[in-house]
């Protein structure tokens, strides 16, 4: 060893000192740094996981929002359609009722008209009959008295009818 | 109510004695001649017996012919009566 220029004692103490240095570095430098790095890595990992969870929650919330919006739109459409249908039904009912009333009034008016026409016709016929009979009466006697021969002939006819009368 | 109807009404409502003669009214538009009155009188006696009293009335309103009334019985052979019958028939026909 001496021929190689190595001092064994010096080497020994160097080895001891190096061991102590390694021990000290291991004890006070490497472990805290490694621990810190592990903690940092863990923290980052946790942050990523939290971010992923937050993103999942955000997606779920977005989906829920979209579903609720779609549901709200569907309900709004249904309500709108129901309102339109109700309004249409009411409109149709009012229109049908109005048409029925108009039809009834027209039928009533026609019936009344027919009745009045029939009454007028009956009155006209009655008046015509009365007029005809009254004119006949006047022509036959009231204005121009029947002559004697006609009167005698009428009495003779009566006597003939009387003979046949039971 | 004309005079003839009034007489008829009085004759109907009065209580006639049992042997009072039957009253008859003969209404004509002109005065009946003797032969016509005789024929009517004969017919009345044949139908209602000899005890009958006839009153002759002249009423130009009946226009022509004769109306004979005995009690409730009326035989209307007048032109006015025929016109009324015609009026009633026409009214019934157009109803």
Short mmCIF file of C-alpha atoms in Angstrom, two decimals, chain B residues 9-90:
data_model
loop_
_atom_site.label_atom_id
_atom_site.label_comp_id
_atom_site.label_asym_id
_atom_site.label_seq_id
_atom_site.Cartn_x
_atom_site.Cartn_y
_atom_site.Cartn_z
CA UNK B 9 -187.66 34.54 -28.24
CA UNK B 10 -190.76 35.77 -26.42
CA UNK B 11 -192.79 32.94 -27.85
CA UNK B 12 -190.26 30.38 -26.64
CA UNK B 13 -189.75 31.69 -23.15
CA UNK B 14 -193.39 32.25 -22.30
CA UNK B 15 -195.34 29.43 -20.79
CA UNK B 16 -197.99 28.72 -23.41
CA UNK B 17 -201.39 27.50 -22.26
CA UNK B 18 -202.05 23.94 -23.35
CA UNK B 19 -204.58 24.81 -26.00
CA UNK B 20 -203.00 27.92 -27.43
CA UNK B 21 -202.46 27.63 -31.19
CA UNK B 22 -199.00 27.00 -32.56
CA UNK B 23 -197.36 30.20 -33.77
CA UNK B 24 -195.62 30.22 -37.13
CA UNK B 25 -193.68 33.03 -38.83
CA UNK B 26 -193.29 33.26 -42.57
CA UNK B 27 -190.72 35.82 -43.71
CA UNK B 28 -190.34 36.80 -47.34
CA UNK B 29 -188.59 39.57 -49.28
CA UNK B 30 -191.84 40.58 -50.99
CA UNK B 31 -195.43 40.25 -49.92
CA UNK B 32 -196.75 36.72 -50.65
CA UNK B 33 -199.76 36.43 -52.90
CA UNK B 34 -202.89 34.59 -51.82
CA UNK B 35 -202.03 31.35 -53.60
CA UNK B 36 -198.59 31.20 -51.98
CA UNK B 37 -199.98 31.88 -48.51
CA UNK B 38 -202.57 29.18 -49.02
CA UNK B 39 -199.92 26.64 -49.99
CA UNK B 40 -197.84 27.46 -46.93
CA UNK B 41 -200.89 27.34 -44.67
CA UNK B 42 -201.83 23.94 -46.06
CA UNK B 43 -198.37 22.58 -45.43
CA UNK B 44 -198.33 23.94 -41.87
CA UNK B 45 -201.71 22.42 -41.05
CA UNK B 46 -200.62 19.12 -42.52
CA UNK B 47 -197.49 19.09 -40.39
CA UNK B 48 -198.60 20.76 -37.16
CA UNK B 49 -202.37 20.39 -37.08
CA UNK B 50 -205.25 22.75 -37.80
CA UNK B 51 -204.76 24.88 -34.72
CA UNK B 52 -201.91 27.05 -36.01
CA UNK B 53 -201.54 30.78 -36.23
CA UNK B 54 -199.42 32.18 -39.05
CA UNK B 55 -197.84 35.61 -39.14
CA UNK B 56 -196.46 36.89 -42.44
CA UNK B 57 -193.50 39.25 -42.35
CA UNK B 58 -191.92 41.16 -45.22
CA UNK B 59 -188.14 41.65 -44.82
CA UNK B 60 -186.22 42.87 -47.92
CA UNK B 61 -182.95 42.00 -46.19
CA UNK B 62 -183.41 38.33 -47.02
CA UNK B 63 -183.18 39.39 -50.73
CA UNK B 64 -185.44 36.65 -52.00
CA UNK B 65 -187.14 33.35 -51.09
CA UNK B 66 -188.90 32.48 -47.83
CA UNK B 67 -187.97 31.65 -44.23
CA UNK B 68 -190.43 29.53 -42.33
CA UNK B 69 -190.19 29.29 -38.55
CA UNK B 70 -192.36 27.13 -36.33
CA UNK B 71 -191.19 26.80 -32.75
CA UNK B 72 -187.59 25.61 -32.84
CA UNK B 73 -187.88 24.54 -36.45
CA UNK B 74 -186.54 26.91 -39.10
CA UNK B 75 -186.66 26.22 -42.82
CA UNK B 76 -184.51 28.80 -44.55
CA UNK B 77 -185.16 29.10 -48.28
CA UNK B 78 -183.95 32.68 -48.56
CA UNK B 79 -181.18 34.01 -50.78
CA UNK B 80 -179.52 35.58 -47.69
CA UNK B 81 -179.54 32.18 -45.98
CA UNK B 82 -178.07 30.48 -49.04
CA UNK B 83 -175.35 33.13 -49.21
CA UNK B 84 -174.53 32.54 -45.55
CA UNK B 85 -174.38 28.80 -46.20
CA UNK B 86 -172.07 29.48 -49.14
CA UNK B 87 -169.91 31.72 -46.96
CA UNK B 88 -169.61 29.01 -44.30
CA UNK B 89 -168.79 26.34 -46.89
CA UNK B 90 -166.11 28.52 -48.49
#
